[in-house]
Coordinates of C-alpha atoms and ligand atoms in Angstrom, one line a residue:
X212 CA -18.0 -16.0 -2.7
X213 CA -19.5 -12.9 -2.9
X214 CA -17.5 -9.7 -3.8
X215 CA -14.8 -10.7 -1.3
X216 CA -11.3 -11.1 -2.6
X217 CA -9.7 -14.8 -2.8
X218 CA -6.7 -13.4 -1.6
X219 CA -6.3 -10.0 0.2
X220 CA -2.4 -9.4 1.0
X221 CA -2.5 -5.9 3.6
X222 CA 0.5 -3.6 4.0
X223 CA 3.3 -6.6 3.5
X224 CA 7.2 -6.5 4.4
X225 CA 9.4 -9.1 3.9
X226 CA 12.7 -8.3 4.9
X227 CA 16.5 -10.1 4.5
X228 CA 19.2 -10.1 6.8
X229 CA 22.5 -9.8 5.2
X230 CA 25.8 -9.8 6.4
X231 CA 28.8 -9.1 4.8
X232 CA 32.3 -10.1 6.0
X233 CA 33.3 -7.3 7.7
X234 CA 30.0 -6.6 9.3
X235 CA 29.4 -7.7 12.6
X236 CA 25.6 -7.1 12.9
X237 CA 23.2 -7.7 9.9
X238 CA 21.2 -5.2 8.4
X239 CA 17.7 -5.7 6.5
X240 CA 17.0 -5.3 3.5
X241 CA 13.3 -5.0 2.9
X242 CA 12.5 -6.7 -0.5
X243 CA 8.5 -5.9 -0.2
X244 CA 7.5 -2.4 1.4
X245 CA 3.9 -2.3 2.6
X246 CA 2.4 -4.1 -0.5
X247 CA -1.4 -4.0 -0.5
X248 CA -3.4 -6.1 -3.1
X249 CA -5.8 -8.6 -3.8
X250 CA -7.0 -10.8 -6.1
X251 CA -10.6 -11.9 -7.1
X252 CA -11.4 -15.6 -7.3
X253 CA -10.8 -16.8 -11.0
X254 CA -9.5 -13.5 -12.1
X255 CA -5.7 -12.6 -12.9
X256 CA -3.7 -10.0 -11.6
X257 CA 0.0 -9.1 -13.4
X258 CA 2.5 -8.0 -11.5
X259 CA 5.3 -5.8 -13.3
X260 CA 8.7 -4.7 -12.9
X261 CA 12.5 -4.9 -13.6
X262 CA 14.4 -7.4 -11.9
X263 CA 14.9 -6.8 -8.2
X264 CA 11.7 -5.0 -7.6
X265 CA 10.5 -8.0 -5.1
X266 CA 7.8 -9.8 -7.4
X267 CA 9.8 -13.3 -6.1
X268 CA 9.7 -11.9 -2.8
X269 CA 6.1 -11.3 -2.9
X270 CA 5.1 -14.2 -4.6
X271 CA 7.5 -16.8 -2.3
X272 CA 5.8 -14.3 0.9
X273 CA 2.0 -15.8 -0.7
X274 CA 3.8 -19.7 -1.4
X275 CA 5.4 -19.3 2.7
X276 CA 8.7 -19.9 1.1
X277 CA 10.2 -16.6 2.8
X278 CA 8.9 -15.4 6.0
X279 CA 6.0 -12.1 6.2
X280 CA 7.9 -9.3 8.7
X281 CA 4.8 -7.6 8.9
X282 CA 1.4 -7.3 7.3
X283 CA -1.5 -10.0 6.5
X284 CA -1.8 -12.3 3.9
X285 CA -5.8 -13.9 4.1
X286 CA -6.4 -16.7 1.6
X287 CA -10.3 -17.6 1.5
X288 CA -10.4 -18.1 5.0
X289 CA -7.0 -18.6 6.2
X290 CA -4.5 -16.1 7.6
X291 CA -1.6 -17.3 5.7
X292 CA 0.4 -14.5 7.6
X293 CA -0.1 -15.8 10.9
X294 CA 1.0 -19.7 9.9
X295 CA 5.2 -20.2 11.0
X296 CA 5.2 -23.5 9.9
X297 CA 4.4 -25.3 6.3
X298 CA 0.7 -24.2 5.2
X299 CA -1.7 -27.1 6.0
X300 CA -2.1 -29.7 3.3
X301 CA -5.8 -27.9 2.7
X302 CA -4.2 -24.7 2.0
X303 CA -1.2 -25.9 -0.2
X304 CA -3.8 -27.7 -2.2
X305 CA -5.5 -24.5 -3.2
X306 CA -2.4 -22.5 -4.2
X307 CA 0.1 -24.0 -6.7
X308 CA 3.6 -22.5 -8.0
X309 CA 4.9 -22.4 -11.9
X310 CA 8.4 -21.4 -11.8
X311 CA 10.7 -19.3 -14.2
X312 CA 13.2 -21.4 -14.9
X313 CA 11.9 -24.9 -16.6
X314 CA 15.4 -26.4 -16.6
X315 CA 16.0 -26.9 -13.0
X316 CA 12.2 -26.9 -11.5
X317 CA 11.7 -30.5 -13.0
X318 CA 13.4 -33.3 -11.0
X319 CA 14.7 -34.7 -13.9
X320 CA 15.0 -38.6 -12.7
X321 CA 11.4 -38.8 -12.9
X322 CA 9.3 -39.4 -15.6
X323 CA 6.3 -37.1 -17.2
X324 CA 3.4 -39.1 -15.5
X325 CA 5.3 -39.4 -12.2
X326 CA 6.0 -35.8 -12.0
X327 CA 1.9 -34.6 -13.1
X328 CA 0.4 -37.9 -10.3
X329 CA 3.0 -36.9 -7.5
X330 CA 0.7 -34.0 -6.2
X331 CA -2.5 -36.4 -6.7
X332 CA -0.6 -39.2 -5.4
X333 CA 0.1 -36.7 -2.2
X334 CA -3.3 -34.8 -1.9
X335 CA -5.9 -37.6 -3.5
X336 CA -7.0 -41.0 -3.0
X337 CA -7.3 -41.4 -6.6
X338 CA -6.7 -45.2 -7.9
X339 CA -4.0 -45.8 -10.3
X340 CA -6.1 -46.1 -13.1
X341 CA -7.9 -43.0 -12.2
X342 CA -4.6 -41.1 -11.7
X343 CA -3.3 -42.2 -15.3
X344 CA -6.4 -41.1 -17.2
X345 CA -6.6 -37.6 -15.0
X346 CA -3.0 -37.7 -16.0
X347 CA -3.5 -37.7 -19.5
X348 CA -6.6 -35.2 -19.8
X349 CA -4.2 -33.0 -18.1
X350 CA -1.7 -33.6 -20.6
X351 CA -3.9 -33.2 -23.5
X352 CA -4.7 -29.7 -21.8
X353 CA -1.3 -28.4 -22.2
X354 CA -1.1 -29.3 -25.7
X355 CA 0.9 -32.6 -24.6
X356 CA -0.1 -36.0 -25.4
X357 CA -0.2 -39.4 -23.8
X358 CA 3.0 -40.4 -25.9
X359 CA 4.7 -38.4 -23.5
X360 CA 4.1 -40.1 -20.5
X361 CA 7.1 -42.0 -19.8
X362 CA 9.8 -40.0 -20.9
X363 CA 11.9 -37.5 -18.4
X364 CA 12.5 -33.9 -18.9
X365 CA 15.7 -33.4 -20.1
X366 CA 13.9 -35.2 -23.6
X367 CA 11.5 -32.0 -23.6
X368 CA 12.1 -28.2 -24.7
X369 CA 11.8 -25.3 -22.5
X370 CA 8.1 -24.4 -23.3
X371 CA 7.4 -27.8 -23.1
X372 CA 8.9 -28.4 -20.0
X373 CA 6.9 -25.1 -18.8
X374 CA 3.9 -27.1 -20.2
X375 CA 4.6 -30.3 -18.0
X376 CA 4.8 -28.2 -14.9
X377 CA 2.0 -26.3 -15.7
X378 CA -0.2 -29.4 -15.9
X379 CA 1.4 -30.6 -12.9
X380 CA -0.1 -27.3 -11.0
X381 CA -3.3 -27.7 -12.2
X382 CA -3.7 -31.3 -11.0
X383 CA -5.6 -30.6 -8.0
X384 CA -7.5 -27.7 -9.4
X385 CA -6.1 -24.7 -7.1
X386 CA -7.9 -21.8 -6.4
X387 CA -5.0 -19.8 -6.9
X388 CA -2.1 -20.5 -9.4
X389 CA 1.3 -18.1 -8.7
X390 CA 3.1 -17.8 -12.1
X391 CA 6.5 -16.5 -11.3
X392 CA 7.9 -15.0 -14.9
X393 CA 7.0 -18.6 -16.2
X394 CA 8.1 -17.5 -19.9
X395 CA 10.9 -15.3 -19.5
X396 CA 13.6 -18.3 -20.4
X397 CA 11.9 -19.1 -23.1
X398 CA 12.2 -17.7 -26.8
X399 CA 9.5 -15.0 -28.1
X400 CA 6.9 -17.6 -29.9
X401 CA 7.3 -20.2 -26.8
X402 CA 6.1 -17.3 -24.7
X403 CA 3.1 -16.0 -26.7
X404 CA 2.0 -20.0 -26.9
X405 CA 2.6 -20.5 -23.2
X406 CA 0.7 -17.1 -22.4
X407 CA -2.1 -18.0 -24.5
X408 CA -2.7 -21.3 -23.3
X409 CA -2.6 -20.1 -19.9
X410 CA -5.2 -17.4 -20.8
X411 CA -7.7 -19.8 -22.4
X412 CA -7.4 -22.4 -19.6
X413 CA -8.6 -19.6 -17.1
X414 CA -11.9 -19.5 -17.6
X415 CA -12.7 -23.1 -18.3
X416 CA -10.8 -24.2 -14.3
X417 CA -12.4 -20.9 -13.2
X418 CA -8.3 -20.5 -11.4
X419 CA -7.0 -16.8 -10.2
X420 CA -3.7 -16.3 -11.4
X421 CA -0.7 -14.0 -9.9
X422 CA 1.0 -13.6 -13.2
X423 CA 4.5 -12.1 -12.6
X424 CA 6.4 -11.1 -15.8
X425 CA 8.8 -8.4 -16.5
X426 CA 7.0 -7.5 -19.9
X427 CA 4.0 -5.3 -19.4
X428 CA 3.1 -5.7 -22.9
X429 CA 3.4 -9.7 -22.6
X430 CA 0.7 -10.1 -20.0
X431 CA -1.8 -7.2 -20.2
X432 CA -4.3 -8.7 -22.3
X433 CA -4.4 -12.0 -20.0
X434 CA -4.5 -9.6 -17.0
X435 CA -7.7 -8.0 -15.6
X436 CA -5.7 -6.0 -13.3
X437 CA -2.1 -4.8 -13.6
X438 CA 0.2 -4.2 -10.4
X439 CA 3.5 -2.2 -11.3
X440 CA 6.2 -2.5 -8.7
X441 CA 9.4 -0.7 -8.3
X442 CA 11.9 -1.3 -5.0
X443 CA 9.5 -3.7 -3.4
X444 CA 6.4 -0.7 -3.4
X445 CA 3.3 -1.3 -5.5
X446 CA 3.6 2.2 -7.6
X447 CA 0.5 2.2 -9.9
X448 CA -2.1 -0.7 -9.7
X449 CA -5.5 -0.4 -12.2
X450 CA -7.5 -2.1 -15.1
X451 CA -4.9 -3.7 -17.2
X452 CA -5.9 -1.9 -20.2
X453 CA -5.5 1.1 -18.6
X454 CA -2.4 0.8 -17.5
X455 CA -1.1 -0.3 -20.4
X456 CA -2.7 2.2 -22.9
X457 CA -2.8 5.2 -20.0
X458 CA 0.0 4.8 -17.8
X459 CA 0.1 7.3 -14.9
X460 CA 2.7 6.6 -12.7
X461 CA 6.1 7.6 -14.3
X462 CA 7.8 4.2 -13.6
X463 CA 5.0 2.6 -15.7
X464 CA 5.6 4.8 -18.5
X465 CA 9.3 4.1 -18.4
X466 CA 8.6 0.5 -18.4
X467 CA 6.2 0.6 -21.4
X468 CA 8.9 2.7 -23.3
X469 CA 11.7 0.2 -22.4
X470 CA 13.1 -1.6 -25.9
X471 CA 14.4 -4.9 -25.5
X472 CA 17.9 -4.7 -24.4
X473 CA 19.3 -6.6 -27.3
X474 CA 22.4 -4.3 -27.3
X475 CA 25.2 -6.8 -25.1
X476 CA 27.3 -3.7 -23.6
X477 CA 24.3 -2.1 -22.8
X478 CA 23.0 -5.6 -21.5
X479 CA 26.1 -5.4 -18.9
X480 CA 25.6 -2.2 -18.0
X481 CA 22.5 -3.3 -16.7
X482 CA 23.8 -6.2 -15.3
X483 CA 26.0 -3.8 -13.3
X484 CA 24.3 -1.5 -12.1
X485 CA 21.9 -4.5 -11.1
X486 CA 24.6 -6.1 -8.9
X487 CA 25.7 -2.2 -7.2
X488 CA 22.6 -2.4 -5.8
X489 CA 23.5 -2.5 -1.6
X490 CA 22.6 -5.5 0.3
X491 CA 20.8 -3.8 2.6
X492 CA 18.9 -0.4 2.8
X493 CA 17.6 2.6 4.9
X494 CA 15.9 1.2 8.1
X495 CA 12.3 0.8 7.7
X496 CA 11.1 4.0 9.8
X497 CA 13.3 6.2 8.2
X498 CA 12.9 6.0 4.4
X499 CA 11.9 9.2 3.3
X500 CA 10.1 10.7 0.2
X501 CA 9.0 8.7 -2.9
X502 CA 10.8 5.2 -3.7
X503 CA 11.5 6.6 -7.1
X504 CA 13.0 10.1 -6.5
X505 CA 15.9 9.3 -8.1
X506 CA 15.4 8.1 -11.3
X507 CA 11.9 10.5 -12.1
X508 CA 12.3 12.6 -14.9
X509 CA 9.6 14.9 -13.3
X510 CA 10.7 14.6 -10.1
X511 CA 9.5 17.6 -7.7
X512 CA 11.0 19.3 -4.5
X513 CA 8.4 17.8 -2.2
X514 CA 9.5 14.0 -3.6
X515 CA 12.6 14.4 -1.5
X516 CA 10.7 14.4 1.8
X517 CA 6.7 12.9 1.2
X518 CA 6.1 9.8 0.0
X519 CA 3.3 9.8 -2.5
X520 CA 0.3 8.0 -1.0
X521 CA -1.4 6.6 -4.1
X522 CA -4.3 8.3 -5.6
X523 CA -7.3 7.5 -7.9
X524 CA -6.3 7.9 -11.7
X525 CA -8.9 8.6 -14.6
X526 CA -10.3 5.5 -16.0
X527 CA -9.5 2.7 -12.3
X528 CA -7.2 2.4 -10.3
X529 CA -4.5 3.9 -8.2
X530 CA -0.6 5.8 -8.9
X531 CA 1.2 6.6 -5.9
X532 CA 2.6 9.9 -7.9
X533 CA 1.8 13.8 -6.9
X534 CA 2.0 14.0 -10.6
X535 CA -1.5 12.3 -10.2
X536 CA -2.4 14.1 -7.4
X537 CA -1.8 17.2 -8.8
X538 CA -3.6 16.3 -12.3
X539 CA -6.8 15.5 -10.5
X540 CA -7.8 18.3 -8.2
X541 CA -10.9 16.5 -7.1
X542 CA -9.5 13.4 -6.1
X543 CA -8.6 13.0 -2.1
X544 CA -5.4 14.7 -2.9
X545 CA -3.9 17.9 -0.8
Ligands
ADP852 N1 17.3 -14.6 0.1 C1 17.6 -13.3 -0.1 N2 18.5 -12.7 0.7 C2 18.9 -11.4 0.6 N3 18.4 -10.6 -0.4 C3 17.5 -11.2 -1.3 C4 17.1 -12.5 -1.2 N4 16.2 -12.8 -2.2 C5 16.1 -11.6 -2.8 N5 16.9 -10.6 -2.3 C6 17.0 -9.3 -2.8 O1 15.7 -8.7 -2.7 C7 15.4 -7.9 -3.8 C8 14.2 -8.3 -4.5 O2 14.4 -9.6 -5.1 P1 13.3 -10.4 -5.8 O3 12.1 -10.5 -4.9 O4 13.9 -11.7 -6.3 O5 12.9 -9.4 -7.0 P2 12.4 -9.8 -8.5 O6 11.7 -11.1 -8.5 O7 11.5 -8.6 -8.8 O8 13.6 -9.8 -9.4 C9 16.7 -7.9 -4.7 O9 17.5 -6.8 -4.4 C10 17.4 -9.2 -4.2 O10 18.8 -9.1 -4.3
MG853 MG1 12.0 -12.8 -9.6

């Protein structure tokens, strides 16, 4: 494969429409603005940020669950971008989906094997006796067992559940596995487990991964890269280590100080503020000056009107900040 990416996604937009009651015409909200990474094959790139920052959105944009607006997703050697209908059966084999939420992403009247053998049942011409014992190693690779074929999963915990659909995306050996917060319903240990096996799978299936998490500090040492997000822009992008020991971008060190919210009214507050946000936002040709203006600490005059473009940082990769800029006079920056 050569140093080429296995996935290259170019200045991406994906965009709602939503209309209120009162509203006669939509407006957009864009939930990705001109995201720009890629992935190597068989290495994992973490993507962080609070809830609502457009990780789904970028992840369902990669799956073709939510249409692109604008930009180029290429997948090996498909334009995924340019497909308007369902991805090809070649295409879907190569890129499978682990969910957050291992509760509802499980259809529940089916049993363990059947769930793991649909996609092989779909995609292979594998005999039933070949299915079964593919069935099982897989099993065995979550940590599950063959006892566990025949029940359902509403006999299963959370991380096990997460287990079972894990095994079920590595079934047909994808290229490219999209892990959308797949621990953040479950409790602190279940995570680390989940994480871990995850990370010592990698290598052995040789699979990228598009880790999405909320919890820098959860997925950085699985990551080889880290991608930091905030209002659907790609703020600070580097060598997970350092972006987790050097942040640059203000938003990544805000993150990285973040405590747990354990405290319930400040939990609401959250909520809140969360739910305040509009349903639609400034028109895509006229959003001025850096996405996080508002909230930087360090903010300066010229982040009212310029939009940082981003800019090498110290030890790999890329902050969109002038704080950057400005630190590293022989970079490409004014
Ligand atoms: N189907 C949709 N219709 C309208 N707005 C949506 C839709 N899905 C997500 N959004 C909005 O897009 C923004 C990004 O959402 P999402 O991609 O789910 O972020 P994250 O996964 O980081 O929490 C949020 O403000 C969310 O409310
Ligand atoms: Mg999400």
């Amino acid at each position: 494969m050569g140093d080429k990416p296995l996935i290259e996604i170019n200045d991406l937009w994906v965009t709602y429409w939503a209309r209120s009651a009162f509203q006669l015409r939509s407006k957009p909200f864009h939930a990705v603005k001109g995201v720009s990474l890629s992935i190597k094959a068989g290495q994992t790139l973490g993507i962080v940020g609070e809830s609502g920052s457009g990780k789904s959105s970028l992840a369902n944009a990669v799956l073709g669950l939510v249409p692109v607006e604008s930009g180029t997703i290429r997948f090996d050697q498909h334009e995924l971008s340019a497909m308007k209908t369902r991805y090809p059966a070649a295409v879907r084999k190569q890129i499978q989906a682990v969910f957050q939420d291992p509760f509802s992403s499980l259809n529940p009247s089916m049993t363990v094997e059947d769930i793991i053998s649909e996609p092989l049942r779909v995609h292979t011409k594998m005999s039933n006796d070949q299915r079964r014992d593919l069935v099982v190693e897989l099993l065995e690779l979550v940590s599950l067992s063959k006892d566990h074929l025949k029940r359902h999963p509403h006999e299963f915990s959370g991380g096990q559940r997460q287990r079972i659909a894990i095994a079920s995306a590595l079934a047909l050996q994808p290229k490219l596995l999209v892990l959308d917060e797949p621990v953040s319903a479950l409790d602190v240990s279940t995570q680390n487990q989940i994480i871990n096996l995850l990370y010592e799978r990698r290598d052995a299936l040789g699979i990228a991964y598009m880790l999405i998490a909320h919890d820098l500090a959860l997925v950085h040492h699985i990551s080889d890269r880290i991608a930091v997000m905030y209002l659907g822009h790609i703020v600070e992008e580097g060598p997970a280590d350092r972006v987790y020991k050097n942040p640059a971008h203000p938003y990544t060190k805000a993150l990285l100080e973040a405590v747990p919210l354990l405290d319930p009214a400040k939990q609401r507050a959250r909520r809140a503020a969360r739910k305040a946000q509009p349903a639609y936002d400034t028109p895509r040709d006229a959003q001025v000056g850096c996405p996080y203006k508002n909230r930087c600490a360090q903010v300066l005059p010229k982040c009212q009107t310029q939009a940082p473009t981003p800019f090498s940082v110290k030890g790999g990769g890329v902050a969109s900040c002038f704080l950057v800029a400005d630190a590293q006079p022989t970079s490409e920056a004014l």
